[in-house]
Amino acid sequence: MISANELAFSSIYASNYELYRVYEYNSGKFFRIEGNLKATLNLKPTVYSAKL
């Protein structure tokens, strides 16, 4: 999951932005994505806000 704030921040500060995700914590595996996340990832909205 990536928040709307992470997407916005990565867009504004693309030259300084790096996203790290750790998986298999005990073995220390991780991946890193640099720059604007919208330009790098295939995004699908999955959380919606609703008001009455």
mmCIF file of C-alpha atoms in Angstrom:
data_model
loop_
_atom_site.group_PDB
_atom_site.id
_atom_site.type_symbol
_atom_site.label_atom_id
_atom_site.label_comp_id
_atom_site.label_asym_id
_atom_site.label_seq_id
_atom_site.Cartn_x
_atom_site.Cartn_y
_atom_site.Cartn_z
ATOM 1 C CA MET A 1 0.000 0.000 0.000
ATOM 2 C CA ILE A 2 1.126 3.513 -0.818
ATOM 3 C CA SER A 3 -0.626 6.542 0.624
ATOM 4 C CA ALA A 4 -1.836 9.560 -1.339
ATOM 5 C CA ASN A 5 0.656 11.631 0.660
ATOM 6 C CA GLU A 6 3.553 9.410 -0.445
ATOM 7 C CA LEU A 7 2.479 9.800 -4.084
ATOM 8 C CA ALA A 8 2.168 13.577 -3.823
ATOM 9 C CA PHE A 9 5.472 13.960 -1.996
ATOM 10 C CA SER A 10 7.310 11.756 -4.524
ATOM 11 C CA SER A 11 5.932 13.892 -7.337
ATOM 12 C CA ILE A 12 6.949 17.226 -5.792
ATOM 13 C CA TYR A 13 10.373 16.084 -4.570
ATOM 14 C CA ALA A 14 11.158 13.448 -7.220
ATOM 15 C CA SER A 15 14.868 14.240 -7.401
ATOM 16 C CA ASN A 16 15.256 13.609 -3.652
ATOM 17 C CA TYR A 17 12.657 10.886 -3.084
ATOM 18 C CA GLU A 18 13.471 7.247 -2.344
ATOM 19 C CA LEU A 19 10.951 4.658 -1.157
ATOM 20 C CA TYR A 20 12.304 1.642 0.728
ATOM 21 C CA ARG A 21 10.205 -1.430 1.459
ATOM 22 C CA VAL A 22 11.512 -4.186 3.705
ATOM 23 C CA TYR A 23 10.277 -7.735 3.279
ATOM 24 C CA GLU A 24 11.481 -10.946 4.918
ATOM 25 C CA TYR A 25 12.673 -8.810 7.810
ATOM 26 C CA ASN A 26 14.869 -11.478 9.402
ATOM 27 C CA SER A 27 16.916 -11.912 6.218
ATOM 28 C CA GLY A 28 17.174 -8.152 5.610
ATOM 29 C CA LYS A 29 15.684 -8.161 2.110
ATOM 30 C CA PHE A 30 14.415 -4.852 0.752
ATOM 31 C CA PHE A 31 13.804 -2.956 -2.460
ATOM 32 C CA ARG A 32 14.162 0.727 -3.310
ATOM 33 C CA ILE A 33 12.349 2.935 -5.812
ATOM 34 C CA GLU A 34 13.706 6.370 -6.696
ATOM 35 C CA GLY A 35 11.820 9.430 -7.947
ATOM 36 C CA ASN A 36 8.204 10.002 -8.871
ATOM 37 C CA LEU A 37 6.199 6.904 -7.924
ATOM 38 C CA LYS A 38 3.468 7.740 -10.444
ATOM 39 C CA ALA A 39 6.014 7.503 -13.259
ATOM 40 C CA THR A 40 7.504 4.240 -11.981
ATOM 41 C CA LEU A 41 4.602 2.134 -10.691
ATOM 42 C CA ASN A 42 1.395 0.772 -12.179
ATOM 43 C CA LEU A 43 -1.071 2.173 -9.645
ATOM 44 C CA LYS A 44 -4.592 0.943 -8.897
ATOM 45 C CA PRO A 45 -6.817 2.837 -6.440
ATOM 46 C CA THR A 46 -8.078 0.500 -3.717
ATOM 47 C CA VAL A 47 -9.154 2.828 -0.893
ATOM 48 C CA TYR A 48 -11.971 5.306 -1.229
ATOM 49 C CA SER A 49 -13.320 8.044 0.990
ATOM 50 C CA ALA A 50 -17.088 8.409 1.177
ATOM 51 C CA LYS A 51 -19.291 11.101 2.714
ATOM 52 C CA LEU A 52 -23.038 11.472 3.005
#
